[in-house]
Short mmCIF file of C-alpha atoms and ligand atoms in Angstrom, two decimals:
data_model
loop_
_atom_site.label_atom_id
_atom_site.label_comp_id
_atom_site.label_asym_id
_atom_site.label_seq_id
_atom_site.Cartn_x
_atom_site.Cartn_y
_atom_site.Cartn_z
CA MET A 264 4.39 39.24 8.59
CA THR A 265 0.91 39.30 7.28
CA LYS A 266 -1.22 40.40 8.98
CA ILE A 267 -5.03 38.87 9.78
CA ALA A 268 -8.03 41.18 10.29
CA ALA A 269 -11.21 39.34 11.25
CA VAL A 270 -14.12 41.23 9.32
CA ILE A 271 -16.36 42.97 12.22
CA ALA A 272 -19.95 43.23 10.64
CA ALA A 273 -22.23 44.15 13.72
CA GLY A 274 -25.11 46.15 14.20
CA THR A 275 -24.28 47.95 16.76
CA ALA A 276 -20.95 49.59 19.14
CA ALA A 277 -21.10 47.54 21.88
CA GLU A 278 -21.36 44.45 19.63
CA ALA A 279 -19.17 44.43 17.38
CA GLU A 280 -16.79 44.93 20.77
CA ARG A 281 -17.60 42.24 21.91
CA GLN A 282 -16.89 40.64 18.39
CA ALA A 283 -13.78 41.88 18.35
CA ARG A 284 -12.59 40.87 21.90
CA ALA A 285 -13.99 37.29 21.12
CA ALA A 286 -11.62 37.37 17.20
CA PHE A 287 -8.64 38.83 19.26
CA ARG A 288 -8.55 35.48 21.60
CA ARG A 289 -9.70 33.11 18.01
CA GLY A 290 -5.21 34.71 16.90
CA ALA A 291 -6.22 37.96 15.32
CA ASP A 292 -3.96 41.02 14.85
CA LEU A 293 -5.85 42.96 13.89
CA VAL A 294 -10.18 43.63 13.34
CA GLU A 295 -11.73 45.69 10.25
CA LEU A 296 -14.93 47.36 11.74
CA ARG A 297 -17.16 47.54 9.13
CA PHE A 298 -19.22 50.97 10.48
CA ASP A 299 -21.23 50.24 6.94
CA ALA A 300 -23.41 47.65 8.87
CA PHE A 301 -24.35 50.03 11.31
CA ARG A 302 -27.76 50.49 10.37
CA ARG A 303 -26.66 54.67 10.79
CA ALA A 304 -22.91 54.85 12.31
CA THR A 305 -22.47 58.13 13.79
CA PRO A 306 -19.23 59.85 14.67
CA ALA A 307 -19.38 59.34 18.32
CA GLU A 308 -19.71 55.69 17.31
CA VAL A 309 -16.68 55.59 15.35
CA ARG A 310 -14.52 57.03 18.36
CA THR A 311 -16.32 54.59 20.99
CA LEU A 312 -14.51 51.73 19.33
CA ALA A 313 -11.70 53.15 17.99
CA ALA A 314 -10.46 54.54 21.70
CA ALA A 315 -11.58 50.51 23.20
CA LEU A 316 -9.05 48.62 19.78
CA GLY A 317 -7.77 50.97 18.33
CA PRO A 318 -4.19 50.60 16.86
CA ARG A 319 -4.95 46.81 16.30
CA SER A 320 -7.81 47.92 13.96
CA ILE A 321 -9.31 49.17 10.72
CA GLY A 322 -11.73 51.74 10.01
CA THR A 323 -13.78 50.45 6.54
CA LEU A 324 -17.07 52.57 6.14
CA ARG A 325 -18.19 50.13 2.73
CA THR A 326 -19.95 51.66 -0.08
CA PRO A 327 -22.74 49.99 -1.14
CA GLY A 328 -21.65 49.20 -4.91
CA GLN A 329 -18.51 48.18 -3.37
CA GLY A 330 -20.06 44.87 -1.54
CA GLY A 331 -21.21 46.87 2.02
CA PHE A 332 -24.41 47.27 3.77
CA HIS A 333 -25.68 49.82 3.81
CA GLY A 334 -25.03 53.18 2.61
CA SER A 335 -25.63 56.95 3.80
CA ASP A 336 -25.43 59.79 1.98
CA LEU A 337 -22.42 61.79 0.60
CA ALA A 338 -21.55 64.80 3.60
CA THR A 339 -22.32 62.25 6.49
CA ARG A 340 -19.88 59.65 4.72
CA HIS A 341 -16.98 61.83 3.98
CA ALA A 342 -17.89 63.66 8.40
CA LEU A 343 -17.45 59.49 9.23
CA LEU A 344 -14.19 59.00 7.88
CA GLN A 345 -13.20 62.38 8.63
CA GLU A 346 -13.85 61.16 11.86
CA ILE A 347 -11.61 57.31 10.98
CA CYS A 348 -9.36 58.95 9.36
CA ARG A 349 -8.08 60.58 12.83
CA GLN A 350 -9.26 58.39 15.31
CA PRO A 351 -6.09 55.84 16.58
CA PHE A 352 -7.32 52.93 14.12
CA ARG A 353 -4.36 51.80 12.84
CA TYR A 354 -5.83 52.04 9.15
CA ALA A 355 -8.18 54.11 8.26
CA ASP A 356 -9.48 52.31 4.61
CA VAL A 357 -11.25 54.53 1.87
CA GLU A 358 -12.93 53.47 -1.62
CA LEU A 359 -10.64 54.90 -4.43
CA THR A 360 -14.10 55.95 -7.05
CA SER A 361 -16.27 56.84 -4.13
CA ASP A 362 -13.81 59.08 -2.45
CA ALA A 363 -12.30 60.15 -4.92
CA ILE A 364 -12.45 63.81 -4.43
CA HIS A 365 -11.13 63.44 -0.84
CA LEU A 366 -8.18 60.96 -1.34
CA GLU A 367 -5.89 64.09 -1.01
CA GLU A 368 -7.48 65.51 2.55
CA TYR A 369 -7.71 61.31 3.97
CA ALA A 370 -4.25 60.91 3.41
CA LYS A 371 -2.61 64.01 4.73
CA LEU A 372 -5.01 63.12 7.75
CA ALA A 373 -4.17 59.65 8.09
CA ARG A 374 -0.60 61.03 7.68
CA SER A 375 -0.82 63.41 10.07
CA ARG A 376 -2.14 61.06 12.77
CA GLY A 377 0.80 58.64 11.72
CA LYS A 378 -2.20 55.86 10.13
CA ASP A 379 -1.91 53.73 7.37
CA LEU A 380 -4.43 54.37 4.40
CA ILE A 381 -6.43 51.28 2.37
CA VAL A 382 -6.95 53.03 -0.58
CA SER A 383 -9.98 50.49 -1.96
CA HIS A 384 -11.52 48.75 -5.14
CA HIS A 385 -14.05 45.96 -5.48
CA PHE A 386 -14.59 45.23 -9.20
CA ASP A 387 -18.30 44.28 -10.02
CA ARG A 388 -17.72 41.55 -12.44
CA PRO A 389 -14.51 39.55 -12.91
CA SER A 390 -11.74 41.19 -15.11
CA PRO A 391 -8.52 41.06 -15.86
CA ALA A 392 -5.19 40.38 -14.37
CA ASP A 393 -3.56 42.64 -16.38
CA GLU A 394 -6.25 45.67 -15.37
CA ALA A 395 -6.43 44.19 -11.30
CA ALA A 396 -2.80 45.59 -11.62
CA ASP A 397 -3.33 48.50 -12.58
CA VAL A 398 -6.43 49.29 -9.88
CA LEU A 399 -3.93 48.43 -7.44
CA GLU A 400 -1.41 50.61 -8.67
CA ALA A 401 -3.62 53.21 -8.08
CA CYS A 402 -4.95 52.67 -5.22
CA LEU A 403 -1.40 52.63 -4.15
CA ALA A 404 -0.24 55.78 -5.74
CA GLN A 405 -3.13 57.81 -2.97
CA GLY A 406 -2.50 55.44 0.06
CA THR A 407 -0.18 53.81 1.97
CA VAL A 408 -1.99 50.31 1.19
CA GLY A 409 -3.47 49.64 -1.46
CA LYS A 410 -6.21 46.88 -2.25
CA VAL A 411 -8.36 45.31 -5.03
CA ALA A 412 -11.03 42.64 -4.99
CA VAL A 413 -12.11 41.06 -8.47
CA PRO A 414 -14.16 38.64 -8.56
CA CYS A 415 -13.20 34.47 -9.89
CA ASP A 416 -15.38 32.24 -11.71
CA THR A 417 -11.96 30.26 -12.60
CA VAL A 418 -9.47 28.93 -10.64
CA ASP A 419 -7.74 29.69 -13.28
CA GLN A 420 -8.44 34.12 -13.00
CA ALA A 421 -7.55 33.34 -9.06
CA VAL A 422 -3.66 32.22 -10.63
CA GLY A 423 -3.20 35.42 -13.24
CA LEU A 424 -3.90 37.41 -9.23
CA VAL A 425 -1.16 35.35 -7.80
CA GLU A 426 1.02 36.42 -11.03
CA VAL A 427 0.65 40.03 -9.91
CA GLY A 428 0.90 39.41 -6.81
CA ARG A 429 4.36 37.71 -6.57
CA ARG A 430 5.52 40.61 -8.76
CA LEU A 431 4.20 42.83 -6.69
CA LYS A 432 6.42 41.88 -3.13
CA LYS A 433 8.00 45.31 -2.19
CA SER A 434 4.33 47.13 -2.11
CA ARG A 435 2.21 46.89 0.55
CA PHE A 436 -1.19 45.67 -1.02
CA VAL A 437 -3.98 43.05 -0.65
CA LEU A 438 -4.90 41.54 -3.55
CA ILE A 439 -8.35 39.26 -3.65
CA GLY A 440 -9.67 36.86 -5.86
CA MET A 441 -13.63 37.16 -4.71
CA GLY A 442 -15.60 33.03 -4.11
CA ALA A 443 -14.65 29.46 -4.17
CA ALA A 444 -12.42 30.12 -6.96
CA GLY A 445 -10.21 32.67 -5.33
CA VAL A 446 -9.26 31.07 -3.20
CA ILE A 447 -6.10 30.59 -3.55
CA THR A 448 -4.97 34.05 -3.65
CA ARG A 449 -6.37 34.34 0.38
CA ILE A 450 -4.49 30.49 0.81
CA LEU A 451 -1.45 32.29 -0.88
CA ALA A 452 -1.41 35.88 1.33
CA GLU A 453 1.53 35.28 3.06
CA ASP A 454 3.62 33.76 0.65
CA LEU A 455 2.62 36.89 -1.68
CA GLY A 456 3.35 39.10 1.11
CA GLN A 457 -0.03 40.59 1.14
CA GLU A 458 -0.18 43.25 4.20
CA ILE A 459 -2.97 42.13 5.22
CA GLN A 460 -5.46 38.22 5.27
CA TYR A 461 -8.66 39.23 5.77
CA ALA A 462 -10.57 36.43 6.96
CA ALA A 463 -14.39 35.78 8.79
CA GLY A 464 -15.13 36.98 12.24
CA ASN A 465 -18.59 35.44 13.05
CA ARG A 466 -19.63 35.10 9.61
CA ALA A 467 -17.97 35.38 5.79
CA THR A 468 -18.67 38.24 4.47
CA ALA A 469 -17.75 38.45 1.20
CA SER A 470 -17.03 35.34 -0.80
CA GLY A 471 -14.81 32.50 -0.83
CA GLN A 472 -13.60 34.47 2.46
CA LEU A 473 -11.22 31.46 4.67
CA ASP A 474 -12.19 31.46 8.42
CA LEU A 475 -10.29 33.02 10.64
CA GLU A 476 -9.16 29.07 12.42
CA ALA A 477 -8.39 28.07 9.15
CA ALA A 478 -6.44 32.41 7.94
CA VAL A 479 -4.41 30.67 11.47
CA GLN A 480 -4.11 27.71 10.64
CA LEU A 481 -1.94 28.69 7.28
CA ARG A 482 0.97 31.06 9.51
CA ALA A 483 1.96 28.26 10.85
CA LYS A 484 5.53 26.66 9.51
CA ASN A 485 4.59 24.42 6.63
CA ALA A 486 0.68 24.31 6.87
CA LEU A 487 -1.10 21.87 4.20
CA ILE A 488 -2.68 23.06 2.17
CA LEU A 489 -4.60 20.58 0.70
CA GLY A 490 -7.80 20.57 -1.43
CA LEU A 491 -10.26 19.10 -4.35
CA LEU A 492 -10.87 19.46 -7.58
CA GLY A 493 -13.98 18.22 -9.72
CA HIS A 494 -17.12 20.38 -10.49
CA PRO A 495 -18.89 20.21 -8.88
CA LEU A 496 -18.81 20.15 -5.66
CA GLY A 497 -21.53 22.30 -3.55
CA HIS A 498 -22.70 18.17 -2.94
CA SER A 499 -18.95 17.05 -2.07
CA ILE A 500 -18.89 16.65 1.98
CA SER A 501 -14.62 15.75 2.07
CA PRO A 502 -14.12 19.08 2.63
CA GLN A 503 -16.13 19.03 6.49
CA ILE A 504 -14.16 15.20 6.56
CA HIS A 505 -10.85 16.55 5.79
CA THR A 506 -11.25 20.07 8.14
CA ALA A 507 -12.13 17.34 10.92
CA ALA A 508 -9.00 15.74 10.72
CA LEU A 509 -6.75 18.29 10.32
CA THR A 510 -8.57 19.40 13.46
CA ALA A 511 -7.81 16.30 15.37
CA LEU A 512 -4.22 16.55 15.01
CA ARG A 513 -4.24 20.36 15.75
CA LEU A 514 -1.91 19.53 11.35
CA PRO A 515 -1.80 22.83 10.63
CA GLY A 516 -3.39 23.42 7.28
CA VAL A 517 -7.00 23.43 4.94
CA TYR A 518 -8.70 21.61 2.55
CA VAL A 519 -10.35 23.92 0.10
CA PRO A 520 -13.19 22.96 -2.65
CA PHE A 521 -10.72 23.97 -6.45
CA ASP A 522 -14.03 23.61 -8.49
CA LEU A 523 -12.60 23.80 -12.10
CA GLU A 524 -13.83 24.23 -15.32
CA ASP A 525 -12.84 21.49 -17.88
CA ALA A 526 -10.49 23.47 -19.82
CA SER A 527 -8.55 24.32 -16.40
CA VAL A 528 -7.48 20.93 -15.15
CA GLU A 529 -4.25 21.00 -16.59
CA PRO A 530 -3.09 24.28 -16.30
CA PHE A 531 -3.98 23.66 -12.52
CA LEU A 532 -2.58 21.25 -11.49
CA ARG A 533 0.91 22.26 -13.72
CA ASP A 534 0.61 24.98 -11.27
CA ALA A 535 0.02 23.80 -8.05
CA GLU A 536 2.85 22.76 -6.88
CA ARG A 537 4.25 26.47 -6.96
CA LEU A 538 0.79 27.80 -5.80
CA GLN A 539 1.97 24.54 -2.66
CA ILE A 540 -0.48 22.56 -3.51
CA ARG A 541 0.48 19.23 -1.49
CA GLY A 542 -2.60 16.81 -2.69
CA LEU A 543 -5.58 17.19 -3.66
CA SER A 544 -8.89 14.59 -3.55
CA VAL A 545 -10.01 14.15 -6.91
CA THR A 546 -14.37 14.41 -7.95
CA ILE A 547 -16.29 13.70 -10.91
CA PRO A 548 -15.63 14.02 -13.70
CA TYR A 549 -11.59 14.67 -14.07
CA LYS A 550 -10.93 11.22 -11.76
CA GLU A 551 -9.76 9.76 -15.39
CA THR A 552 -8.55 12.49 -16.47
CA VAL A 553 -6.25 13.48 -14.32
CA ALA A 554 -4.83 9.74 -13.85
CA GLY A 555 -3.39 10.81 -17.50
CA LEU A 556 -1.89 14.52 -16.19
CA LEU A 557 0.59 12.94 -13.19
CA ASP A 558 3.31 11.84 -13.39
CA GLU A 559 2.98 8.13 -12.52
CA VAL A 560 0.19 6.47 -11.20
CA ASP A 561 -0.59 3.52 -8.39
CA ALA A 562 -1.10 -0.05 -9.06
CA ASP A 563 -4.39 0.22 -8.00
CA ALA A 564 -5.30 4.00 -10.40
CA GLU A 565 -3.40 1.80 -13.52
CA ALA A 566 -5.78 -0.27 -12.85
CA VAL A 567 -8.83 1.32 -12.82
CA GLY A 568 -7.79 3.74 -15.20
CA ALA A 569 -8.77 7.08 -12.67
CA VAL A 570 -6.95 8.33 -9.68
CA ASN A 571 -9.78 9.99 -6.91
CA THR A 572 -6.71 11.81 -5.22
CA VAL A 573 -2.68 13.24 -5.45
CA VAL A 574 0.16 13.76 -4.02
CA LEU A 575 1.99 15.70 -4.48
CA ARG A 576 5.96 16.54 -3.09
CA ASP A 577 9.17 17.22 -3.96
CA ASP A 578 7.83 18.75 -8.19
CA TRP A 579 6.74 14.64 -8.81
CA THR A 580 2.85 14.00 -8.81
CA LYS A 581 1.31 10.84 -8.07
CA GLY A 582 -1.98 9.66 -8.76
CA HIS A 583 -3.85 7.01 -6.25
CA ASN A 584 -7.55 5.23 -5.91
CA THR A 585 -9.16 5.48 -2.41
CA ASP A 586 -11.90 4.39 -3.74
CA VAL A 587 -9.67 0.83 -4.43
CA TYR A 588 -8.95 0.73 -0.68
CA GLY A 589 -12.28 1.90 0.74
CA PHE A 590 -14.02 -0.42 -0.09
CA ARG A 591 -11.84 -2.94 -0.19
CA VAL A 592 -11.11 -1.78 4.12
CA SER A 593 -14.59 -1.91 4.31
CA LEU A 594 -15.74 -4.76 2.88
CA ARG A 595 -13.76 -6.06 6.05
CA SER A 596 -15.00 -4.49 8.29
CA LEU A 597 -18.97 -5.64 7.19
CA GLY A 598 -17.62 -9.52 7.75
CA LEU A 599 -18.40 -9.41 3.99
CA ARG A 600 -15.16 -12.29 1.96
CA MET A 601 -16.14 -12.04 -1.63
CA GLY A 602 -14.33 -15.31 -2.79
CA SER A 603 -16.65 -17.38 -4.93
CA ARG A 604 -19.75 -15.50 -4.07
CA SER A 605 -21.56 -13.90 -6.90
CA VAL A 606 -21.85 -10.20 -6.89
CA LEU A 607 -24.56 -7.74 -9.43
CA VAL A 608 -22.97 -4.73 -9.06
CA LEU A 609 -24.93 -1.84 -10.80
CA GLY A 610 -23.54 0.42 -12.76
CA ALA A 611 -20.32 0.93 -15.11
CA GLY A 612 -18.91 3.99 -14.12
CA GLY A 613 -15.51 5.09 -12.18
CA ALA A 614 -17.44 3.90 -9.33
CA ALA A 615 -18.02 0.21 -10.11
CA LYS A 616 -14.74 -0.29 -12.03
CA ALA A 617 -13.26 0.04 -8.79
CA ILE A 618 -15.62 -2.37 -7.19
CA VAL A 619 -15.33 -4.39 -9.67
CA HIS A 620 -11.50 -4.62 -9.63
CA VAL A 621 -11.89 -5.05 -6.03
CA LEU A 622 -14.55 -8.04 -5.69
CA LEU A 623 -12.29 -9.75 -9.13
CA ARG A 624 -9.29 -9.45 -6.72
CA GLU A 625 -11.71 -10.60 -3.84
CA GLY A 626 -11.34 -14.43 -6.06
CA ALA A 627 -16.05 -12.92 -7.32
CA SER A 628 -18.03 -13.71 -9.73
CA VAL A 629 -19.49 -10.61 -10.91
CA HIS A 630 -21.84 -10.10 -12.94
CA VAL A 631 -22.45 -6.07 -13.95
CA ALA A 632 -26.01 -4.02 -15.20
CA ASN A 633 -26.29 -0.74 -16.79
CA ARG A 634 -28.77 1.06 -17.71
CA THR A 635 -26.19 1.98 -21.71
CA PRO A 636 -25.63 -1.71 -21.95
CA ASP A 637 -22.08 -0.43 -24.29
CA ARG A 638 -20.42 0.87 -21.00
CA ALA A 639 -20.92 -2.02 -19.33
CA LYS A 640 -19.68 -4.25 -21.90
CA ALA A 641 -16.78 -1.84 -22.14
CA LEU A 642 -15.94 -2.40 -18.64
CA ALA A 643 -16.39 -5.85 -18.73
CA ALA A 644 -13.50 -5.98 -21.83
CA SER A 645 -11.40 -3.90 -19.97
CA PHE A 646 -9.93 -7.04 -17.18
CA ASP A 647 -8.49 -9.54 -17.76
CA GLY A 648 -11.20 -11.21 -15.08
CA PRO A 649 -14.02 -12.72 -16.57
CA VAL A 650 -17.35 -9.95 -16.31
CA ASP A 651 -20.75 -10.99 -17.00
CA VAL A 652 -22.04 -8.20 -18.52
CA VAL A 653 -26.68 -8.70 -17.87
CA GLY A 654 -29.37 -6.64 -19.25
CA VAL A 655 -31.32 -4.47 -17.11
CA GLU A 656 -34.58 -5.83 -18.06
CA ASP A 657 -32.41 -9.54 -17.28
CA LEU A 658 -32.36 -9.17 -14.04
CA ASP A 659 -36.00 -9.54 -13.09
CA ARG A 660 -34.72 -13.38 -14.43
CA ALA A 661 -31.25 -13.74 -13.03
CA GLY A 662 -29.32 -14.41 -9.75
CA PRO A 663 -29.59 -15.22 -6.62
CA TRP A 664 -27.08 -12.85 -5.62
CA ASP A 665 -24.39 -12.82 -2.07
CA LEU A 666 -23.47 -8.77 -2.69
CA LEU A 667 -25.69 -6.20 -4.96
CA VAL A 668 -24.86 -3.03 -5.14
CA ASN A 669 -25.62 0.05 -6.10
CA ALA A 670 -22.36 2.57 -8.08
CA THR A 671 -25.16 4.94 -9.68
CA PRO A 672 -26.02 7.53 -8.37
CA VAL A 673 -30.08 6.75 -7.72
CA GLY A 674 -30.94 6.94 -4.77
CA THR A 675 -28.99 10.47 -4.30
CA ASN A 676 -30.68 13.26 -2.43
CA GLY A 677 -31.60 15.94 -5.22
CA GLY A 678 -31.32 12.95 -7.90
CA ASP A 679 -33.59 10.62 -9.06
CA SER A 680 -36.13 9.64 -6.01
CA GLY A 681 -36.55 5.73 -5.26
CA PRO A 682 -33.79 2.53 -5.61
CA PRO A 683 -32.01 1.85 -8.56
CA VAL A 684 -33.66 -1.76 -9.16
CA GLY A 685 -37.80 -3.26 -8.00
CA ASP A 686 -37.65 -5.89 -5.06
CA ALA A 687 -38.18 -8.46 -7.20
CA VAL A 688 -34.61 -7.85 -7.64
CA VAL A 689 -33.48 -6.63 -4.00
CA ARG A 690 -34.95 -10.02 -2.68
CA LYS A 691 -32.22 -12.35 -4.43
CA ALA A 692 -29.30 -10.06 -2.74
CA HIS A 693 -28.67 -11.81 0.83
CA PHE A 694 -26.63 -7.86 1.19
CA VAL A 695 -27.24 -4.84 -0.69
CA TYR A 696 -24.68 -1.87 -0.77
CA ASP A 697 -25.19 1.22 -1.52
CA LEU A 698 -22.18 3.79 -2.84
CA VAL A 699 -24.65 6.29 -2.35
CA TYR A 700 -24.12 8.67 0.86
CA ASN A 701 -26.80 11.42 1.04
CA PRO A 702 -29.11 10.18 2.67
CA GLN A 703 -27.69 7.46 4.92
CA ASP A 704 -30.25 5.17 4.76
CA THR A 705 -31.28 5.65 1.03
CA PRO A 706 -34.08 4.42 -1.07
CA LEU A 707 -32.48 1.07 -2.20
CA LEU A 708 -31.53 0.77 2.15
CA GLN A 709 -34.83 0.73 3.12
CA ALA A 710 -36.16 -1.33 0.53
CA ALA A 711 -33.88 -3.69 1.85
CA ARG A 712 -34.90 -3.56 5.13
CA ARG A 713 -38.43 -4.41 4.56
CA LEU A 714 -37.46 -6.64 2.12
CA GLY A 715 -35.67 -8.35 5.45
CA VAL A 716 -32.01 -8.29 3.61
CA LYS A 717 -29.36 -6.63 5.50
CA GLY A 718 -27.29 -4.09 4.07
CA THR A 719 -25.24 -0.75 4.38
CA SER A 720 -24.64 2.68 2.79
CA GLY A 721 -21.58 4.09 0.98
CA LEU A 722 -20.60 6.81 4.25
CA ASP A 723 -18.33 4.08 4.85
CA MET A 724 -16.59 3.03 1.95
CA LEU A 725 -16.68 7.09 1.70
CA LEU A 726 -14.13 6.85 6.20
CA HIS A 727 -11.82 4.24 4.89
CA GLN A 728 -11.26 6.27 1.02
CA ALA A 729 -10.80 9.65 2.74
CA SER A 730 -8.42 8.69 5.86
CA LYS A 731 -6.69 6.34 3.28
CA SER A 732 -5.93 10.44 1.11
CA PHE A 733 -5.16 11.37 4.34
CA GLU A 734 -2.64 9.45 5.60
CA LEU A 735 -1.09 9.33 1.96
CA TRP A 736 -0.34 13.69 2.64
CA THR A 737 0.93 13.80 6.37
CA GLY A 738 1.79 10.26 7.15
CA HIS A 739 -0.63 10.37 10.04
CA GLU A 740 -2.52 8.14 10.64
CA ALA A 741 -6.48 9.44 10.34
CA PRO A 742 -9.10 10.28 13.45
CA ILE A 743 -11.59 8.53 11.75
CA ALA A 744 -13.89 8.18 14.03
CA GLU A 745 -13.68 12.54 14.43
CA MET A 746 -13.97 12.07 10.62
CA ARG A 747 -16.98 10.00 10.56
CA LYS A 748 -18.34 12.32 13.08
CA ALA A 749 -17.69 15.34 11.25
CA ALA A 750 -19.26 13.45 7.79
CA GLU A 751 -22.60 12.75 10.18
CA GLU A 752 -23.24 16.25 11.00
CA ALA A 753 -22.29 17.23 7.35
CA LEU A 754 -24.87 14.64 6.52
CA ARG A 755 -28.19 16.36 9.38
P1 NAP B 940 -19.95 8.06 -13.40
O1 NAP B 940 -19.45 7.49 -13.74
O2 NAP B 940 -20.78 9.38 -13.53
O3 NAP B 940 -21.11 6.58 -13.27
C1 NAP B 940 -22.10 6.98 -13.19
C2 NAP B 940 -23.34 5.52 -13.36
O4 NAP B 940 -24.53 5.36 -13.06
C3 NAP B 940 -23.20 5.37 -15.30
O5 NAP B 940 -23.39 4.17 -15.26
C4 NAP B 940 -24.17 6.00 -15.67
O6 NAP B 940 -25.43 4.80 -16.50
C5 NAP B 940 -26.01 5.60 -13.45
N1 NAP B 940 -26.65 5.86 -14.14
C6 NAP B 940 -26.31 7.91 -13.43
N2 NAP B 940 -27.60 7.86 -13.77
C7 NAP B 940 -28.26 6.44 -13.80
C8 NAP B 940 -29.99 6.85 -13.73
N3 NAP B 940 -30.43 7.28 -13.48
N4 NAP B 940 -29.67 5.52 -14.65
C9 NAP B 940 -29.08 4.51 -13.58
N5 NAP B 940 -28.12 4.39 -14.48
C10 NAP B 940 -28.08 6.17 -14.09
O7 NAP B 940 -20.58 8.16 -11.45
P2 NAP B 940 -19.35 7.47 -10.50
O8 NAP B 940 -17.63 8.13 -10.74
O9 NAP B 940 -19.55 5.13 -10.86
O10 NAP B 940 -20.04 7.09 -9.40
C11 NAP B 940 -21.37 6.22 -9.26
C12 NAP B 940 -22.11 6.79 -7.55
O11 NAP B 940 -21.07 6.32 -6.81
C13 NAP B 940 -22.36 7.93 -6.99
O12 NAP B 940 -23.19 8.55 -6.04
C14 NAP B 940 -21.26 8.78 -6.38
O13 NAP B 940 -21.61 9.44 -5.04
C15 NAP B 940 -20.76 7.40 -5.59
N6 NAP B 940 -19.66 6.72 -5.01
C16 NAP B 940 -19.24 6.68 -3.79
C17 NAP B 940 -18.64 6.54 -3.27
C18 NAP B 940 -18.38 6.69 -1.62
O14 NAP B 940 -17.19 6.10 -1.36
N7 NAP B 940 -19.40 6.22 -0.79
C19 NAP B 940 -17.42 6.54 -3.59
C20 NAP B 940 -17.27 6.61 -5.29
C21 NAP B 940 -18.20 6.81 -6.38
P3 NAP B 940 -24.64 5.64 -18.06
O15 NAP B 940 -24.00 4.87 -18.12
O16 NAP B 940 -25.77 5.01 -18.65
O17 NAP B 940 -24.74 7.01 -17.96
#
């Protein structure tokens, strides 16, 4: 079984011991004591921690060139590593290149003390999987455990490492794809038979490192691997929302971002089930692309031509559009009945399409205005029901509307400031629904409030769509209150 090692990067022996004991209570099997995190570690400190934590710890002195915190001169490093190899740690970690001339000595010392020697190498840039495999072989030739970490820019590169791992089943190894794109190598650590899963003790010491709780969760039988597919993903609060849902229901699993380049989407989906991924959210810009790559899509996804949720089961992929559900349920929860009401939708992208689909089904009279008029016309033409296209410059003369929906990103934090339409338009609406949820008090909602018009942000829709996706993946009713709390915290 893969051992979970919480990485402890504390500045003093006392603090390292405190953090290590906390990590054991949180479920770690081992701790990796990073002596390079001490400003100047001493053999006495090595002995102190070995006495306190030895059999459940890895002694590591990473060089700055290999991702370490503080460097030491060669003689000091050698003396410290000799001490680490002598003391009763479960493992000692040395480096393939920096420690090359002493590797035989360390291996002998470790063997004589009955401990395993990890020989490690950290690539400083993305490298082909075959090269990583060769270096791992070199590490394995010198130590009892070989460890290689390779930065990954793309999920494809990480999948290449997974393939190498699958071929290495009989060896004692650790093969990590660094960075968010490499997270699948960590998620599959147990499945690949990796010796150790390195997880964040107090704070992540390497990009893409799982936190300790997630690593422990993944150990459970049938742990759920869920994720978010899109590019870029920095803005998304879905990881916080779904992680909160898993935690609230005590379902073992993780929800992680898969930030993919366009060309990687198709191969990733093809590999996803083999990577044991059970569910995916899909966001900008892949909602339409993914719809065309699945075995089946549900009626809402078919009508809208876009998928925001994928369920993977029994070698079958099914796409859903829970934005449609989210908007529909959110209208209900706000008490907004749209039958024969007049609605103005701003925007003609994927979200606008989902909104128009719901509104037409509810019997509303729908008007769409978009910066690029041809896109609004194309959206109107894609529906059987009537959709009236209004020029943005004509909005001052149009209306009034029972509902105004902003389905553009205008008003999102970090983007265009100000509302998407002027006061003259806002005041002609009875209710304003801004799909933007970050910030929750959007410029459009501020304008509406100033003009005495009621409104809501997109948070409600976001939560309803997320809860439906969660139910599709897990079969459990989503804990929406906990999900809302996590969303509000993430947006604060
Ligand atoms: P999309 O497919 O990229 O479409 C964006 C639309 O907004 C297009 O019609 C675009 O017009 C228009 N637009 C973009 N920038 C604009 C600007 N500066 N001025 C005027 N119009 C502009 O995106 P989407 O998936 O539809 O998402 C739209 C918004 O809805 C995003 O903010 C997204 O976060 C939000 N959303 C929220 C939820 C929720 O649950 N609350 C769900 C889905 C989406 P052009 O055609 O001229 O480019």
